[in-house]
Amino acid sequence: AQSVTQLDSHVSVSEGTPVLLRCNYSSSYSPSLFWYVQHPNKGLQLLLKYTSAATLVKGINGFEAEFKKSETSFHLTKPSAHMSDAAEYFCVVRGGGADGLTFGKGTHLIIQP
Amino acid sequence: EPEVTQTPSHQVTQMGQEVILRCVPISNHLYFYWYRQILGQKVEFLVSFYNNEISEKSEIFDDQFSVERPDGSNFTLKIRSTKLEDSAMYFCASRNKGLYNEQFFGPGTRLTVL
């Protein structure tokens, strides 16, 4: 069975400063890992995905994530936050032969002007 | 850019009534999914559908739920006799062939059961 733990329910940063959203996963098999973003009243949009190729994954809007098997982590980072980054972020795992995705609880990112 | 659409955006129903939530997946996608998110909780997988049959379902997806692809474009989730605890946001998703292809999500239908 898979599980995902997002370590922070809320993260607040100032515009122009780095963003770090933390995620740890548990999976019996080599997982695929994703970060999705949800803006208010919008659907879930894929930011980036890891599927056993390069461990450092670059996504849209300047986000990237590093897969660290030894730490079972897949933290999301961005060097410089923008006001438009304010949203809910979900770390997601797929593995163990299952096709359905397992979501973390989400991290609400707040950007201070 | 193609996208998954869902209707209605908000559905209000009385307990015990049947509801049908509708989704139009991206046209060349082959795998279809339903998820739900109860307010304040995680997004949870309900069911996946491929080649006109259910390929995987969670414990949540019991006999009161059913899915159907009635034509070449729509994908529906039916809840036969709604309960208060079915109130949630329901997301439809689809993906193309290829194990590592991501799922594309619709904007969701908010179901409120009174």
Coordinates of N, CA and C in Angstrom, one line a residue:
Chain A
A1 N 0.8 -1.2 0.0 CA 0.0 0.0 0.0 C 0.9 1.2 0.0
Q2 N 0.3 2.3 -0.6 CA 1.1 3.5 -0.6 C 0.5 4.5 0.4
S3 N 1.4 5.5 0.8 CA 0.9 6.6 1.6 C 1.8 7.8 1.3
V4 N 1.2 8.9 1.6 CA 1.9 10.2 1.4 C 1.7 11.1 2.7
T5 N 2.8 11.7 3.2 CA 2.7 12.6 4.3 C 3.2 13.9 3.8
Q6 N 2.4 14.9 3.9 CA 2.8 16.3 3.6 C 3.0 16.9 5.0
L7 N 4.2 17.3 5.3 CA 4.6 17.7 6.6 C 4.1 19.0 7.1
D8 N 3.6 19.8 6.2 CA 3.1 21.1 6.6 C 1.8 21.4 6.0
S9 N 0.8 21.7 6.8 CA -0.5 22.0 6.3 C -0.6 23.4 5.7
H10 N 0.2 24.3 6.2 CA 0.3 25.7 5.7 C 1.8 26.1 5.7
V11 N 2.2 26.8 4.6 CA 3.5 27.4 4.5 C 3.3 28.8 4.0
S12 N 3.9 29.8 4.7 CA 3.8 31.2 4.4 C 5.2 31.7 4.1
V13 N 5.4 32.3 2.9 CA 6.7 32.9 2.5 C 6.4 34.3 1.9
S14 N 7.5 35.1 1.9 CA 7.4 36.4 1.3 C 7.7 36.3 -0.2
E15 N 7.0 37.1 -1.0 CA 7.3 37.2 -2.4 C 8.8 37.4 -2.7
G16 N 9.3 36.6 -3.6 CA 10.7 36.7 -3.9 C 11.6 35.8 -3.1
T17 N 11.1 35.1 -2.1 CA 11.9 34.2 -1.3 C 11.7 32.8 -1.7
P18 N 12.6 31.9 -1.3 CA 12.4 30.5 -1.7 C 11.2 29.8 -1.1
V19 N 10.7 28.8 -1.8 CA 9.6 28.0 -1.3 C 10.1 26.5 -1.2
L20 N 9.7 25.9 0.0 CA 10.0 24.5 0.2 C 8.7 23.9 0.7
L21 N 8.2 22.9 0.0 CA 7.0 22.1 0.5 C 7.5 20.7 0.6
R22 N 7.3 20.1 1.8 CA 7.9 18.9 2.1 C 6.9 17.7 1.9
C23 N 7.4 16.6 1.5 CA 6.6 15.4 1.2 C 7.4 14.2 1.5
N24 N 6.9 13.2 2.2 CA 7.5 11.9 2.4 C 6.5 10.9 1.9
Y25 N 6.9 9.8 1.4 CA 6.0 8.8 0.8 C 6.4 7.4 1.4
S26 N 5.5 6.5 1.2 CA 5.7 5.1 1.5 C 5.1 4.3 0.4
S27 N 6.0 3.4 -0.2 CA 5.5 2.6 -1.2 C 6.2 1.3 -1.3
S28 N 5.5 0.2 -1.5 CA 6.1 -1.1 -1.5 C 7.0 -1.3 -2.8
Y29 N 6.7 -0.6 -3.8 CA 7.4 -0.8 -5.1 C 7.9 0.5 -5.5
S30 N 8.7 0.5 -6.6 CA 9.2 1.8 -7.1 C 8.0 2.7 -7.5
P31 N 7.9 3.8 -6.9 CA 6.7 4.6 -7.1 C 6.9 5.6 -8.3
S32 N 5.8 6.1 -8.8 CA 5.7 7.3 -9.5 C 5.2 8.4 -8.6
L33 N 5.8 9.5 -8.6 CA 5.5 10.6 -7.7 C 5.1 11.9 -8.5
F34 N 4.2 12.6 -8.0 CA 3.7 13.8 -8.7 C 3.4 14.9 -7.7
W35 N 3.5 16.1 -8.2 CA 3.0 17.3 -7.4 C 1.9 17.9 -8.3
Y36 N 0.7 18.1 -7.7 CA -0.4 18.8 -8.3 C -0.6 20.1 -7.6
V37 N -1.1 21.1 -8.3 CA -1.5 22.3 -7.7 C -3.0 22.6 -7.9
Q38 N -3.6 23.2 -7.0 CA -5.1 23.5 -7.1 C -5.2 25.0 -6.7
H39 N -5.6 25.8 -7.7 CA -5.9 27.2 -7.4 C -7.4 27.2 -7.1
P40 N -7.9 28.3 -6.3 CA -9.3 28.3 -5.9 C -10.2 28.2 -7.1
N41 N -11.2 27.3 -6.9 CA -12.2 27.0 -7.9 C -11.7 26.5 -9.2
K42 N -10.5 25.9 -9.2 CA -10.0 25.3 -10.4 C -9.7 23.8 -10.1
G43 N -9.5 23.1 -11.2 CA -9.1 21.7 -11.1 C -7.7 21.5 -10.7
L44 N -7.3 20.3 -10.5 CA -5.9 19.9 -10.2 C -5.0 19.9 -11.4
Q45 N -4.0 20.7 -11.3 CA -3.0 20.8 -12.4 C -1.7 20.2 -12.1
L46 N -1.2 19.4 -13.0 CA 0.1 18.7 -12.8 C 1.2 19.8 -12.8
L47 N 2.1 19.8 -11.7 CA 3.3 20.6 -11.7 C 4.5 19.9 -12.3
L48 N 4.7 18.6 -11.8 CA 5.8 17.8 -12.3 C 5.6 16.4 -11.9
K49 N 6.4 15.5 -12.4 CA 6.3 14.1 -12.1 C 7.6 13.4 -12.1
Y50 N 7.8 12.4 -11.3 CA 9.0 11.5 -11.2 C 8.5 10.1 -11.6
T51 N 9.2 9.6 -12.6 CA 8.9 8.2 -13.0 C 10.1 7.3 -13.3
S52 N 11.0 7.4 -12.3 CA 12.2 6.5 -12.3 C 13.3 6.9 -13.3
A53 N 13.2 8.1 -13.8 CA 14.3 8.6 -14.7 C 15.2 9.5 -13.8
A54 N 15.5 10.8 -14.2 CA 16.3 11.7 -13.4 C 15.7 11.9 -12.1
T55 N 16.5 12.0 -11.0 CA 16.0 12.2 -9.7 C 15.6 13.7 -9.4
L56 N 16.2 14.6 -10.2 CA 15.8 16.0 -10.0 C 14.9 16.3 -11.2
V57 N 13.7 16.7 -10.8 CA 12.6 16.8 -11.8 C 12.2 18.3 -11.9
K58 N 12.2 18.8 -13.1 CA 11.8 20.2 -13.3 C 10.4 20.3 -13.8
G59 N 9.6 21.2 -13.3 CA 8.2 21.3 -13.7 C 7.9 22.7 -14.2
I60 N 6.6 23.0 -14.2 CA 6.2 24.2 -14.8 C 6.3 25.4 -13.7
N61 N 6.3 26.6 -14.2 CA 6.4 27.8 -13.4 C 7.6 27.8 -12.4
G62 N 8.7 27.2 -12.8 CA 9.9 27.3 -12.0 C 10.0 26.3 -10.9
F63 N 9.1 25.5 -10.7 CA 9.1 24.5 -9.6 C 10.0 23.3 -10.0
E64 N 10.6 22.7 -9.0 CA 11.3 21.5 -9.2 C 11.2 20.6 -7.9
A65 N 11.5 19.3 -8.1 CA 11.5 18.4 -6.9 C 12.6 17.4 -7.1
E66 N 13.1 16.9 -6.0 CA 14.2 15.9 -6.0 C 13.7 14.7 -5.3
F67 N 13.8 13.6 -6.0 CA 13.4 12.2 -5.5 C 14.6 11.7 -4.7
K68 N 14.4 11.5 -3.4 CA 15.5 10.9 -2.6 C 15.0 9.6 -2.0
K69 N 15.5 8.5 -2.6 CA 15.0 7.2 -2.2 C 15.4 6.9 -0.7
S70 N 16.6 7.3 -0.4 CA 17.1 6.9 1.0 C 16.3 7.6 2.1
E71 N 15.8 8.8 1.7 CA 15.0 9.5 2.7 C 13.5 9.4 2.4
T72 N 13.1 8.7 1.4 CA 11.7 8.5 1.0 C 11.0 9.9 0.9
S73 N 11.7 10.8 0.3 CA 11.2 12.2 0.2 C 11.1 12.6 -1.2
F74 N 10.2 13.6 -1.4 CA 10.0 14.2 -2.8 C 9.6 15.7 -2.5
H75 N 10.5 16.5 -2.0 CA 10.2 17.8 -1.6 C 10.1 18.7 -2.8
L76 N 9.2 19.7 -2.8 CA 9.0 20.6 -3.9 C 9.6 22.0 -3.6
T77 N 10.4 22.5 -4.5 CA 11.0 23.8 -4.2 C 10.8 24.8 -5.4
K78 N 11.0 26.0 -5.1 CA 11.0 27.1 -6.1 C 12.0 28.2 -5.6
P79 N 12.9 28.7 -6.4 CA 13.9 29.7 -5.9 C 13.2 31.0 -5.4
S80 N 12.2 31.4 -6.1 CA 11.6 32.7 -5.8 C 10.1 32.7 -6.0
A81 N 9.4 32.9 -4.9 CA 8.0 32.8 -4.9 C 7.3 34.0 -5.6
H82 N 6.2 33.8 -6.3 CA 5.5 34.8 -6.9 C 4.1 34.8 -6.3
M83 N 3.4 35.9 -6.3 CA 2.1 36.0 -5.7 C 1.1 35.0 -6.4
S84 N 1.3 34.7 -7.6 CA 0.4 33.8 -8.3 C 0.6 32.3 -7.9
D85 N 1.7 32.1 -7.1 CA 1.9 30.7 -6.6 C 1.0 30.3 -5.4
A86 N 0.3 31.3 -4.9 CA -0.6 31.0 -3.8 C -1.7 30.0 -4.2
A87 N -1.7 28.9 -3.5 CA -2.6 27.8 -3.9 C -2.4 26.6 -3.0
E88 N -3.2 25.5 -3.2 CA -3.0 24.3 -2.5 C -2.2 23.3 -3.3
Y89 N -1.2 22.7 -2.7 CA -0.3 21.8 -3.4 C -0.4 20.4 -2.8
F90 N -0.5 19.4 -3.7 CA -0.7 18.0 -3.3 C 0.4 17.2 -3.8
C91 N 1.0 16.4 -2.9 CA 2.0 15.4 -3.2 C 1.2 14.1 -3.4
V92 N 1.6 13.4 -4.5 CA 0.8 12.2 -4.9 C 1.7 11.1 -5.3
V93 N 1.3 9.9 -5.0 CA 2.1 8.7 -5.3 C 1.2 7.7 -6.0
R94 N 1.8 7.0 -7.0 CA 1.2 5.9 -7.6 C 2.2 4.7 -7.6
G95 N 1.8 3.6 -7.2 CA 2.7 2.5 -7.1 C 2.1 1.2 -6.7
G96 N 2.9 0.1 -6.6 CA 2.4 -1.2 -6.2 C 1.4 -1.8 -7.2
G97 N 1.6 -1.4 -8.5 CA 0.7 -2.0 -9.5 C -0.7 -1.3 -9.6
A98 N -0.9 -0.4 -8.6 CA -2.2 0.3 -8.6 C -2.2 1.5 -9.6
D99 N -3.3 1.8 -10.2 CA -3.4 2.9 -11.1 C -4.0 4.1 -10.4
G100 N -4.8 3.9 -9.4 CA -5.4 5.0 -8.6 C -4.3 5.7 -7.9
L101 N -4.4 7.0 -7.8 CA -3.4 7.9 -7.1 C -3.8 8.0 -5.6
T102 N -2.7 8.1 -4.8 CA -2.8 8.3 -3.4 C -2.3 9.7 -3.1
F103 N -3.2 10.5 -2.5 CA -2.9 11.9 -2.3 C -2.4 12.2 -0.9
G104 N -1.6 13.2 -0.7 CA -1.3 13.7 0.6 C -2.5 14.7 1.0
K105 N -2.4 15.2 2.2 CA -3.5 16.1 2.7 C -3.5 17.5 2.1
G106 N -2.3 17.8 1.5 CA -2.2 19.1 0.9 C -1.5 20.1 1.7
T107 N -0.8 21.0 1.1 CA -0.1 22.2 1.8 C -0.7 23.5 1.2
H108 N -1.2 24.3 2.0 CA -1.7 25.6 1.6 C -0.5 26.6 1.6
L109 N -0.2 27.1 0.4 CA 1.0 28.0 0.3 C 0.4 29.4 0.2
I110 N 0.9 30.2 1.2 CA 0.5 31.7 1.3 C 1.7 32.5 0.9
I111 N 1.5 33.5 0.0 CA 2.6 34.4 -0.4 C 2.3 35.8 0.2
Q112 N 3.2 36.2 1.0 CA 3.1 37.6 1.6 C 3.7 38.6 0.7
P113 N 3.1 39.7 0.5 CA 3.6 40.8 -0.4 C 4.9 41.4 0.2
Chain B
E1 N -5.8 24.2 -25.5 CA -5.3 22.9 -24.9 C -6.5 22.1 -24.4
P2 N -6.5 20.8 -24.8 CA -7.7 20.0 -24.4 C -7.7 19.9 -22.9
E3 N -9.0 19.8 -22.3 CA -9.1 19.7 -20.9 C -10.3 18.8 -20.6
V4 N -10.3 18.3 -19.3 CA -11.4 17.5 -18.8 C -12.5 18.5 -18.3
T5 N -13.7 18.2 -18.7 CA -14.8 19.1 -18.2 C -15.8 18.3 -17.4
Q6 N -16.5 18.9 -16.5 CA -17.4 18.3 -15.6 C -18.7 19.1 -15.4
T7 N -19.8 18.4 -15.4 CA -21.1 19.1 -15.2 C -21.9 18.3 -14.2
P8 N -22.7 19.0 -13.4 CA -22.7 20.4 -13.1 C -21.5 20.8 -12.3
S9 N -21.3 22.1 -12.0 CA -20.3 22.5 -11.1 C -20.7 22.3 -9.7
H10 N -22.0 22.4 -9.4 CA -22.6 22.3 -8.1 C -23.9 21.6 -8.2
Q11 N -24.1 20.5 -7.4 CA -25.3 19.8 -7.4 C -25.8 19.7 -6.0
V12 N -27.1 20.1 -5.8 CA -27.7 19.9 -4.5 C -28.8 18.9 -4.6
T13 N -28.9 17.9 -3.7 CA -29.9 16.9 -3.7 C -30.4 16.5 -2.3
Q14 N -31.5 15.9 -2.3 CA -32.0 15.4 -1.0 C -31.5 14.0 -0.7
M15 N -31.3 13.7 0.5 CA -30.9 12.4 0.9 C -31.8 11.3 0.4
G16 N -31.2 10.3 -0.1 CA -32.0 9.2 -0.7 C -32.2 9.3 -2.2
Q17 N -32.0 10.5 -2.8 CA -32.1 10.7 -4.2 C -30.9 10.1 -5.0
E18 N -31.2 9.8 -6.2 CA -30.1 9.4 -7.1 C -29.5 10.6 -7.8
V19 N -28.2 10.6 -8.0 CA -27.5 11.7 -8.7 C -26.6 11.1 -9.8
I20 N -26.4 11.8 -10.8 CA -25.5 11.4 -11.9 C -24.5 12.6 -12.1
L21 N -23.3 12.4 -11.9 CA -22.3 13.4 -12.2 C -21.6 13.1 -13.5
R22 N -21.4 14.1 -14.3 CA -21.0 13.9 -15.7 C -19.6 14.5 -15.9
C23 N -18.9 13.8 -16.8 CA -17.5 14.2 -17.1 C -17.3 13.9 -18.6
V24 N -16.6 14.8 -19.3 CA -16.1 14.6 -20.6 C -14.6 14.6 -20.6
P25 N -14.0 13.4 -20.7 CA -12.5 13.3 -20.6 C -11.9 13.8 -21.9
I26 N -10.6 14.0 -21.9 CA -9.9 14.4 -23.1 C -10.0 13.3 -24.1
S27 N -10.2 13.8 -25.4 CA -10.8 12.9 -26.4 C -10.0 11.7 -26.7
N28 N -8.7 11.7 -26.7 CA -7.9 10.5 -27.1 C -7.5 9.7 -25.9
H29 N -8.0 10.1 -24.7 CA -7.6 9.3 -23.5 C -8.3 8.0 -23.4
L30 N -7.7 7.0 -22.8 CA -8.3 5.7 -22.7 C -8.6 5.3 -21.3
Y31 N -8.1 5.9 -20.3 CA -8.3 5.6 -18.9 C -9.0 6.7 -18.2
F32 N -10.0 6.3 -17.4 CA -10.9 7.3 -16.8 C -11.0 7.0 -15.3
Y33 N -11.1 8.1 -14.5 CA -11.1 7.9 -13.0 C -12.1 8.9 -12.4
W34 N -12.6 8.4 -11.2 CA -13.3 9.3 -10.3 C -12.6 9.4 -8.9
Y35 N -12.5 10.6 -8.4 CA -12.0 10.8 -7.0 C -13.0 11.7 -6.3
R36 N -12.9 11.6 -5.0 CA -13.7 12.6 -4.2 C -12.8 13.2 -3.1
Q37 N -13.3 14.4 -2.7 CA -12.6 15.1 -1.6 C -13.7 15.6 -0.7
I38 N -13.9 15.0 0.5 CA -14.7 15.5 1.5 C -14.1 16.7 2.1
L39 N -14.9 17.7 2.4 CA -14.3 19.0 2.9 C -13.4 18.8 4.1
G40 N -12.2 19.3 3.9 CA -11.1 19.3 4.9 C -10.4 18.0 5.0
Q41 N -10.7 17.1 4.0 CA -10.0 15.8 4.0 C -9.2 15.6 2.7
K42 N -8.5 14.5 2.6 CA -7.7 14.2 1.4 C -8.5 13.9 0.2
V43 N -7.9 14.1 -0.9 CA -8.5 13.6 -2.2 C -8.4 12.0 -2.2
E44 N -9.5 11.3 -2.4 CA -9.5 9.9 -2.3 C -9.9 9.2 -3.7
F45 N -9.2 8.2 -4.0 CA -9.5 7.5 -5.3 C -10.8 6.7 -5.1
L46 N -11.6 6.7 -6.1 CA -12.9 5.9 -6.1 C -12.7 4.7 -7.0
V47 N -12.5 5.0 -8.3 CA -12.6 4.0 -9.3 C -11.8 4.4 -10.6
S48 N -11.3 3.4 -11.3 CA -10.7 3.6 -12.6 C -11.4 2.7 -13.6
F49 N -11.4 3.1 -14.8 CA -12.3 2.5 -15.9 C -11.5 2.5 -17.2
Y50 N -11.4 1.3 -17.8 CA -10.6 1.1 -19.0 C -11.3 0.1 -19.9
N51 N -11.4 0.3 -21.1 CA -11.9 -0.7 -22.1 C -13.4 -1.1 -21.7
N52 N -14.1 -0.1 -21.2 CA -15.5 -0.3 -20.9 C -15.8 -1.2 -19.7
E53 N -14.8 -1.2 -18.8 CA -15.1 -1.9 -17.5 C -14.2 -1.3 -16.4
I54 N -14.6 -1.6 -15.2 CA -13.9 -1.1 -14.0 C -12.6 -1.9 -13.9
S55 N -11.5 -1.2 -13.8 CA -10.2 -1.9 -13.7 C -9.7 -1.9 -12.3
E56 N -10.2 -1.0 -11.5 CA -9.7 -0.9 -10.1 C -10.7 -0.1 -9.3
K57 N -11.0 -0.4 -8.1 CA -11.9 0.4 -7.3 C -11.4 0.3 -5.8
S58 N -11.7 1.4 -5.1 CA -11.4 1.5 -3.7 C -12.5 0.9 -2.8
E59 N -12.2 0.8 -1.5 CA -13.2 0.3 -0.6 C -14.4 1.3 -0.5
I60 N -14.2 2.6 -0.9 CA -15.3 3.5 -0.8 C -16.3 3.2 -1.9
F61 N -15.9 2.7 -3.0 CA -16.8 2.5 -4.1 C -17.6 1.2 -3.9
D62 N -18.7 1.4 -3.1 CA -19.5 0.2 -2.8 C -20.7 0.2 -3.8
D63 N -21.7 -0.6 -3.5 CA -22.8 -0.9 -4.4 C -23.6 0.3 -4.7
Q64 N -23.5 1.3 -4.0 CA -24.4 2.5 -4.3 C -23.8 3.3 -5.4
F65 N -22.5 3.0 -5.8 CA -21.9 3.8 -6.8 C -21.8 2.9 -8.1
S66 N -21.9 3.6 -9.2 CA -21.7 2.9 -10.5 C -21.1 3.9 -11.5
V67 N -20.4 3.4 -12.5 CA -19.8 4.3 -13.5 C -20.2 3.7 -14.9
E68 N -20.2 4.6 -15.8 CA -20.7 4.2 -17.2 C -20.0 5.1 -18.2
R69 N -19.8 4.6 -19.4 CA -19.4 5.4 -20.5 C -20.5 5.2 -21.5
P70 N -21.5 6.0 -21.5 CA -22.7 5.8 -22.3 C -22.5 6.0 -23.8
D71 N -21.5 6.8 -24.1 CA -21.2 7.1 -25.5 C -19.8 7.3 -25.6
G72 N -19.3 7.8 -26.8 CA -17.9 7.9 -27.0 C -17.2 9.1 -26.3
S73 N -18.0 9.9 -25.6 CA -17.4 11.1 -25.0 C -17.7 11.3 -23.5
N74 N -18.8 10.8 -23.0 CA -19.1 11.1 -21.6 C -18.7 9.9 -20.7
F75 N -18.4 10.3 -19.5 CA -18.1 9.3 -18.4 C -18.8 9.7 -17.2
T76 N -19.7 8.8 -16.7 CA -20.6 9.3 -15.6 C -20.4 8.5 -14.3
L77 N -20.7 9.1 -13.2 CA -20.7 8.5 -11.9 C -22.1 8.6 -11.3
K78 N -22.7 7.5 -11.0 CA -24.0 7.5 -10.4 C -24.0 7.1 -9.0
I79 N -24.7 7.9 -8.2 CA -24.8 7.5 -6.8 C -26.3 7.2 -6.6
R80 N -26.7 6.0 -6.2 CA -28.1 5.5 -6.3 C -28.9 6.1 -5.2
S81 N -28.5 6.1 -4.0 CA -29.3 6.6 -2.9 C -28.4 7.4 -2.0
T82 N -28.4 8.7 -2.3 CA -27.3 9.6 -1.6 C -27.5 9.6 -0.1
K83 N -26.4 9.7 0.6 CA -26.4 9.9 2.0 C -25.7 11.2 2.3
L84 N -25.9 11.7 3.5 CA -25.3 13.0 3.9 C -23.8 12.9 3.8
E85 N -23.2 11.8 4.1 CA -21.7 11.7 4.0 C -21.2 11.6 2.6
D86 N -22.1 11.6 1.6 CA -21.6 11.7 0.2 C -21.3 13.1 -0.2
S87 N -21.7 14.0 0.6 CA -21.4 15.4 0.3 C -19.8 15.6 0.2
A88 N -19.4 16.1 -1.0 CA -18.0 16.2 -1.3 C -17.8 16.8 -2.6
M89 N -16.5 17.1 -2.9 CA -16.2 17.5 -4.3 C -15.8 16.2 -5.0
Y90 N -16.3 16.0 -6.2 CA -16.0 14.8 -7.0 C -15.2 15.3 -8.2
F91 N -14.0 14.7 -8.4 CA -13.2 15.0 -9.5 C -13.1 13.8 -10.5
C92 N -13.2 14.2 -11.8 CA -13.0 13.2 -12.8 C -11.6 13.4 -13.4
A93 N -11.0 12.4 -13.8 CA -9.6 12.5 -14.4 C -9.5 11.5 -15.6
S94 N -8.6 11.8 -16.5 CA -8.3 10.8 -17.6 C -6.9 10.9 -17.9
R95 N -6.4 9.8 -18.5 CA -5.0 9.8 -19.0 C -4.9 8.9 -20.3
N96 N -3.8 9.2 -21.0 CA -3.6 8.5 -22.2 C -2.9 7.1 -21.9
K97 N -2.7 6.3 -23.0 CA -2.0 5.1 -22.8 C -0.6 5.3 -22.5
G98 N 0.0 4.4 -21.7 CA 1.4 4.7 -21.3 C 1.4 4.7 -19.8
L99 N 2.2 3.8 -19.2 CA 2.2 3.6 -17.7 C 2.5 4.9 -17.0
Y100 N 3.4 5.7 -17.5 CA 3.9 6.9 -16.7 C 3.1 8.2 -17.1
N101 N 2.1 8.0 -17.9 CA 1.4 9.3 -18.3 C 0.6 9.8 -17.1
E102 N 0.6 11.1 -17.0 CA -0.2 11.6 -15.8 C -1.6 11.7 -16.1
Q103 N -2.4 11.8 -15.0 CA -3.8 12.0 -15.0 C -4.2 13.4 -15.1
F104 N -5.1 13.8 -16.0 CA -5.5 15.2 -16.1 C -6.9 15.3 -15.4
F105 N -7.0 16.3 -14.6 CA -8.2 16.4 -13.7 C -9.2 17.5 -14.3
G106 N -10.5 17.2 -14.1 CA -11.5 18.2 -14.3 C -11.6 19.2 -13.1
P107 N -12.4 20.2 -13.2 CA -12.6 21.2 -12.2 C -13.4 20.7 -11.0
G108 N -14.1 19.6 -11.1 CA -14.8 19.1 -10.0 C -16.3 19.4 -10.0
T109 N -17.1 18.6 -9.4 CA -18.5 18.9 -9.1 C -18.7 18.8 -7.6
R110 N -19.2 19.9 -7.0 CA -19.5 19.9 -5.6 C -20.9 19.4 -5.4
L111 N -20.9 18.2 -4.7 CA -22.2 17.6 -4.4 C -22.6 17.9 -2.9
T112 N -23.8 18.5 -2.7 CA -24.3 18.7 -1.4 C -25.5 17.9 -1.2
V113 N -25.5 17.1 -0.2 CA -26.7 16.2 0.1 C -27.3 16.8 1.4
L114 N -28.6 17.1 1.3 CA -29.4 17.7 2.4 C -30.2 16.7 3.1

